[in-house]
Amino acid sequence: MPFAISSPAFANDQAIPSAYTCDGTGISPPLAWHDAPPGTQSFVLIVEDPDAPSGTFYHWGVYDIARDRTALAAGAQLGRQGVTINDFREPGYGAPCPPKGDAAHHYHFRLAALSRANLKLARDADIVTLWRAAQPYIIASVELIGTYSR
């Protein structure tokens, strides 16, 4: 099977349950992946909303995810993995919260397999900085898209 990411909470291009948004508990949804390519040393995960009124809005950035990890539970407490600052100006997961009345926003959960075990980033690094730092080491990347409107 090819490298893939999925969620038991929602299918690709389907609605994210409100529990994982600002209208619910706002915890991160469960994610799972399989068949990482050979040479994978770690993973990077970012979540972005390109439909935000002011341009792409970054909700979550996680790096140095261990190569043997294949899932993140709902509300994952990531311990030693690096977590970046989201566009809410907070570390960790920033739940989807599109403006009321907007058409459904598309939330891209991007997982990249890296050929490097650790990215050395400052503790206050943002998600754009993370994604740029990961680029030279990406072996493969996969994406899961969830939608949400209010």
PDB file of C-alpha atoms in Angstrom, residues 14-150:
ATOM      1  CA  GLN A  14     -15.801  15.332   4.490  1.00  0.00           C
ATOM      2  CA  ALA A  15     -16.867  17.434   7.468  1.00  0.00           C
ATOM      3  CA  ILE A  16     -14.735  17.521  10.596  1.00  0.00           C
ATOM      4  CA  PRO A  17     -16.977  16.703  13.590  1.00  0.00           C
ATOM      5  CA  SER A  18     -17.635  19.795  15.704  1.00  0.00           C
ATOM      6  CA  ALA A  19     -15.913  18.177  18.712  1.00  0.00           C
ATOM      7  CA  TYR A  20     -12.594  18.973  17.002  1.00  0.00           C
ATOM      8  CA  THR A  21     -13.477  22.620  16.337  1.00  0.00           C
ATOM      9  CA  CYS A  22     -14.036  25.811  18.307  1.00  0.00           C
ATOM     10  CA  ASP A  23     -17.704  24.854  18.577  1.00  0.00           C
ATOM     11  CA  GLY A  24     -16.811  21.698  20.522  1.00  0.00           C
ATOM     12  CA  THR A  25     -13.978  20.783  22.836  1.00  0.00           C
ATOM     13  CA  GLY A  26     -11.409  21.982  20.305  1.00  0.00           C
ATOM     14  CA  ILE A  27      -9.116  18.990  20.693  1.00  0.00           C
ATOM     15  CA  SER A  28      -7.120  17.653  17.760  1.00  0.00           C
ATOM     16  CA  PRO A  29      -8.775  14.840  15.805  1.00  0.00           C
ATOM     17  CA  PRO A  30      -7.345  11.322  15.794  1.00  0.00           C
ATOM     18  CA  LEU A  31      -5.022  10.636  12.864  1.00  0.00           C
ATOM     19  CA  ALA A  32      -3.385   7.484  11.560  1.00  0.00           C
ATOM     20  CA  TRP A  33      -0.895   6.764   8.799  1.00  0.00           C
ATOM     21  CA  HIS A  34       0.757   3.747   7.272  1.00  0.00           C
ATOM     22  CA  ASP A  35       3.424   2.580   4.855  1.00  0.00           C
ATOM     23  CA  ALA A  36       5.976   5.306   5.386  1.00  0.00           C
ATOM     24  CA  PRO A  37       8.604   5.193   2.649  1.00  0.00           C
ATOM     25  CA  PRO A  38      12.008   3.583   3.211  1.00  0.00           C
ATOM     26  CA  GLY A  39      14.501   5.952   4.785  1.00  0.00           C
ATOM     27  CA  THR A  40      11.929   7.728   6.952  1.00  0.00           C
ATOM     28  CA  GLN A  41      13.583   9.030  10.118  1.00  0.00           C
ATOM     29  CA  SER A  42      10.750  11.227  11.434  1.00  0.00           C
ATOM     30  CA  PHE A  43       7.490  12.912  10.481  1.00  0.00           C
ATOM     31  CA  VAL A  44       6.230  16.483  10.325  1.00  0.00           C
ATOM     32  CA  LEU A  45       2.530  17.357  10.486  1.00  0.00           C
ATOM     33  CA  ILE A  46       0.979  20.692   9.624  1.00  0.00           C
ATOM     34  CA  VAL A  47      -2.658  21.786   9.394  1.00  0.00           C
ATOM     35  CA  GLU A  48      -3.586  24.760   7.258  1.00  0.00           C
ATOM     36  CA  ASP A  49      -6.742  26.506   6.072  1.00  0.00           C
ATOM     37  CA  PRO A  50      -6.226  28.141   2.652  1.00  0.00           C
ATOM     38  CA  ASP A  51      -9.820  29.461   2.705  1.00  0.00           C
ATOM     39  CA  ALA A  52      -9.258  31.898   5.579  1.00  0.00           C
ATOM     40  CA  PRO A  53     -10.319  35.466   4.739  1.00  0.00           C
ATOM     41  CA  SER A  54      -6.812  36.870   5.259  1.00  0.00           C
ATOM     42  CA  GLY A  55      -5.014  34.071   3.379  1.00  0.00           C
ATOM     43  CA  THR A  56      -3.722  30.698   4.522  1.00  0.00           C
ATOM     44  CA  PHE A  57      -4.165  30.261   8.269  1.00  0.00           C
ATOM     45  CA  TYR A  58      -1.955  27.727  10.053  1.00  0.00           C
ATOM     46  CA  HIS A  59      -3.602  25.698  12.826  1.00  0.00           C
ATOM     47  CA  TRP A  60      -1.012  23.130  13.900  1.00  0.00           C
ATOM     48  CA  GLY A  61       2.601  22.230  13.373  1.00  0.00           C
ATOM     49  CA  VAL A  62       4.299  19.215  14.915  1.00  0.00           C
ATOM     50  CA  TYR A  63       7.798  17.970  14.156  1.00  0.00           C
ATOM     51  CA  ASP A  64      10.242  15.287  15.279  1.00  0.00           C
ATOM     52  CA  ILE A  65       7.437  12.717  15.383  1.00  0.00           C
ATOM     53  CA  ALA A  66       9.196   9.377  15.879  1.00  0.00           C
ATOM     54  CA  ARG A  67       9.565   7.233  12.766  1.00  0.00           C
ATOM     55  CA  ASP A  68       7.897   4.253  14.435  1.00  0.00           C
ATOM     56  CA  ARG A  69       4.787   6.226  15.334  1.00  0.00           C
ATOM     57  CA  THR A  70       1.745   5.570  13.138  1.00  0.00           C
ATOM     58  CA  ALA A  71      -1.011   7.517  14.868  1.00  0.00           C
ATOM     59  CA  LEU A  72      -1.968  10.461  17.037  1.00  0.00           C
ATOM     60  CA  ALA A  73      -4.917  10.006  19.368  1.00  0.00           C
ATOM     61  CA  ALA A  74      -7.620  12.647  19.676  1.00  0.00           C
ATOM     62  CA  GLY A  75      -6.283  15.477  21.825  1.00  0.00           C
ATOM     63  CA  ALA A  76      -2.778  14.054  21.514  1.00  0.00           C
ATOM     64  CA  GLN A  77      -0.324  15.176  24.155  1.00  0.00           C
ATOM     65  CA  LEU A  78       2.859  15.105  22.141  1.00  0.00           C
ATOM     66  CA  GLY A  79       5.528  15.084  24.803  1.00  0.00           C
ATOM     67  CA  ARG A  80       8.959  15.330  23.265  1.00  0.00           C
ATOM     68  CA  GLN A  81       7.839  16.059  19.732  1.00  0.00           C
ATOM     69  CA  GLY A  82       8.345  19.653  18.720  1.00  0.00           C
ATOM     70  CA  VAL A  83       5.270  21.844  18.554  1.00  0.00           C
ATOM     71  CA  THR A  84       5.251  25.169  16.742  1.00  0.00           C
ATOM     72  CA  ILE A  85       3.312  28.371  17.277  1.00  0.00           C
ATOM     73  CA  ASN A  86       0.053  28.467  15.300  1.00  0.00           C
ATOM     74  CA  ASP A  87      -1.584  31.549  13.779  1.00  0.00           C
ATOM     75  CA  PHE A  88      -3.623  31.991  16.969  1.00  0.00           C
ATOM     76  CA  ARG A  89      -0.153  32.789  18.436  1.00  0.00           C
ATOM     77  CA  GLU A  90      -0.268  29.730  20.698  1.00  0.00           C
ATOM     78  CA  PRO A  91       1.662  26.462  20.733  1.00  0.00           C
ATOM     79  CA  GLY A  92      -0.244  23.342  19.747  1.00  0.00           C
ATOM     80  CA  TYR A  93      -3.497  22.656  17.949  1.00  0.00           C
ATOM     81  CA  GLY A  94      -5.709  25.610  17.076  1.00  0.00           C
ATOM     82  CA  ALA A  95      -9.184  24.270  16.348  1.00  0.00           C
ATOM     83  CA  PRO A  96     -10.967  25.190  13.104  1.00  0.00           C
ATOM     84  CA  CYS A  97     -13.163  28.225  13.658  1.00  0.00           C
ATOM     85  CA  PRO A  98     -14.176  29.797  10.346  1.00  0.00           C
ATOM     86  CA  PRO A  99     -16.283  32.965  10.372  1.00  0.00           C
ATOM     87  CA  LYS A 100     -20.012  32.279  10.725  1.00  0.00           C
ATOM     88  CA  GLY A 101     -21.707  32.337   7.352  1.00  0.00           C
ATOM     89  CA  ASP A 102     -18.575  31.522   5.324  1.00  0.00           C
ATOM     90  CA  ALA A 103     -18.708  28.656   2.865  1.00  0.00           C
ATOM     91  CA  ALA A 104     -17.061  25.514   4.195  1.00  0.00           C
ATOM     92  CA  HIS A 105     -13.345  25.922   4.800  1.00  0.00           C
ATOM     93  CA  HIS A 106     -10.933  23.153   3.804  1.00  0.00           C
ATOM     94  CA  TYR A 107      -8.439  22.060   6.460  1.00  0.00           C
ATOM     95  CA  HIS A 108      -5.386  20.342   4.991  1.00  0.00           C
ATOM     96  CA  PHE A 109      -3.694  17.863   7.339  1.00  0.00           C
ATOM     97  CA  ARG A 110      -0.268  17.379   5.672  1.00  0.00           C
ATOM     98  CA  LEU A 111       2.055  14.674   6.904  1.00  0.00           C
ATOM     99  CA  ALA A 112       5.598  14.494   5.552  1.00  0.00           C
ATOM    100  CA  ALA A 113       8.088  11.669   5.979  1.00  0.00           C
ATOM    101  CA  LEU A 114      11.568  13.089   6.520  1.00  0.00           C
ATOM    102  CA  SER A 115      15.037  11.654   5.952  1.00  0.00           C
ATOM    103  CA  ARG A 116      16.201  13.465   9.099  1.00  0.00           C
ATOM    104  CA  ALA A 117      15.373  12.441  12.673  1.00  0.00           C
ATOM    105  CA  ASN A 118      15.374  15.927  14.184  1.00  0.00           C
ATOM    106  CA  LEU A 119      14.757  19.452  12.990  1.00  0.00           C
ATOM    107  CA  LYS A 120      16.453  21.998  15.164  1.00  0.00           C
ATOM    108  CA  LEU A 121      13.967  24.840  15.497  1.00  0.00           C
ATOM    109  CA  ALA A 122      13.628  27.640  18.008  1.00  0.00           C
ATOM    110  CA  ARG A 123      10.906  27.089  20.634  1.00  0.00           C
ATOM    111  CA  ASP A 124       8.954  30.021  19.201  1.00  0.00           C
ATOM    112  CA  ALA A 125       9.137  28.848  15.564  1.00  0.00           C
ATOM    113  CA  ASP A 126       5.954  29.195  13.551  1.00  0.00           C
ATOM    114  CA  ILE A 127       4.462  26.689  11.140  1.00  0.00           C
ATOM    115  CA  VAL A 128       5.756  28.405   7.996  1.00  0.00           C
ATOM    116  CA  THR A 129       9.290  28.221   9.424  1.00  0.00           C
ATOM    117  CA  LEU A 130       8.759  24.536  10.232  1.00  0.00           C
ATOM    118  CA  TRP A 131       7.553  23.687   6.727  1.00  0.00           C
ATOM    119  CA  ARG A 132      10.472  25.543   5.126  1.00  0.00           C
ATOM    120  CA  ALA A 133      12.963  23.750   7.395  1.00  0.00           C
ATOM    121  CA  ALA A 134      11.457  20.380   6.480  1.00  0.00           C
ATOM    122  CA  GLN A 135      11.584  20.871   2.696  1.00  0.00           C
ATOM    123  CA  PRO A 136      15.130  19.574   2.051  1.00  0.00           C
ATOM    124  CA  TYR A 137      14.382  16.352   3.947  1.00  0.00           C
ATOM    125  CA  ILE A 138      10.928  15.408   2.615  1.00  0.00           C
ATOM    126  CA  ILE A 139      10.888  11.911   1.128  1.00  0.00           C
ATOM    127  CA  ALA A 140       7.126  11.842   0.618  1.00  0.00           C
ATOM    128  CA  SER A 141       4.052  13.680   1.847  1.00  0.00           C
ATOM    129  CA  VAL A 142       0.381  12.829   2.117  1.00  0.00           C
ATOM    130  CA  GLU A 143      -2.695  14.883   2.829  1.00  0.00           C
ATOM    131  CA  LEU A 144      -6.111  14.508   4.419  1.00  0.00           C
ATOM    132  CA  ILE A 145      -8.641  17.286   3.891  1.00  0.00           C
ATOM    133  CA  GLY A 146     -11.494  17.968   6.279  1.00  0.00           C
ATOM    134  CA  THR A 147     -14.127  20.645   5.859  1.00  0.00           C
ATOM    135  CA  TYR A 148     -15.951  22.781   8.375  1.00  0.00           C
ATOM    136  CA  SER A 149     -18.476  25.629   8.328  1.00  0.00           C
ATOM    137  CA  ARG A 150     -20.459  27.390  11.036  1.00  0.00           C
TER     138      ARG A 150
END
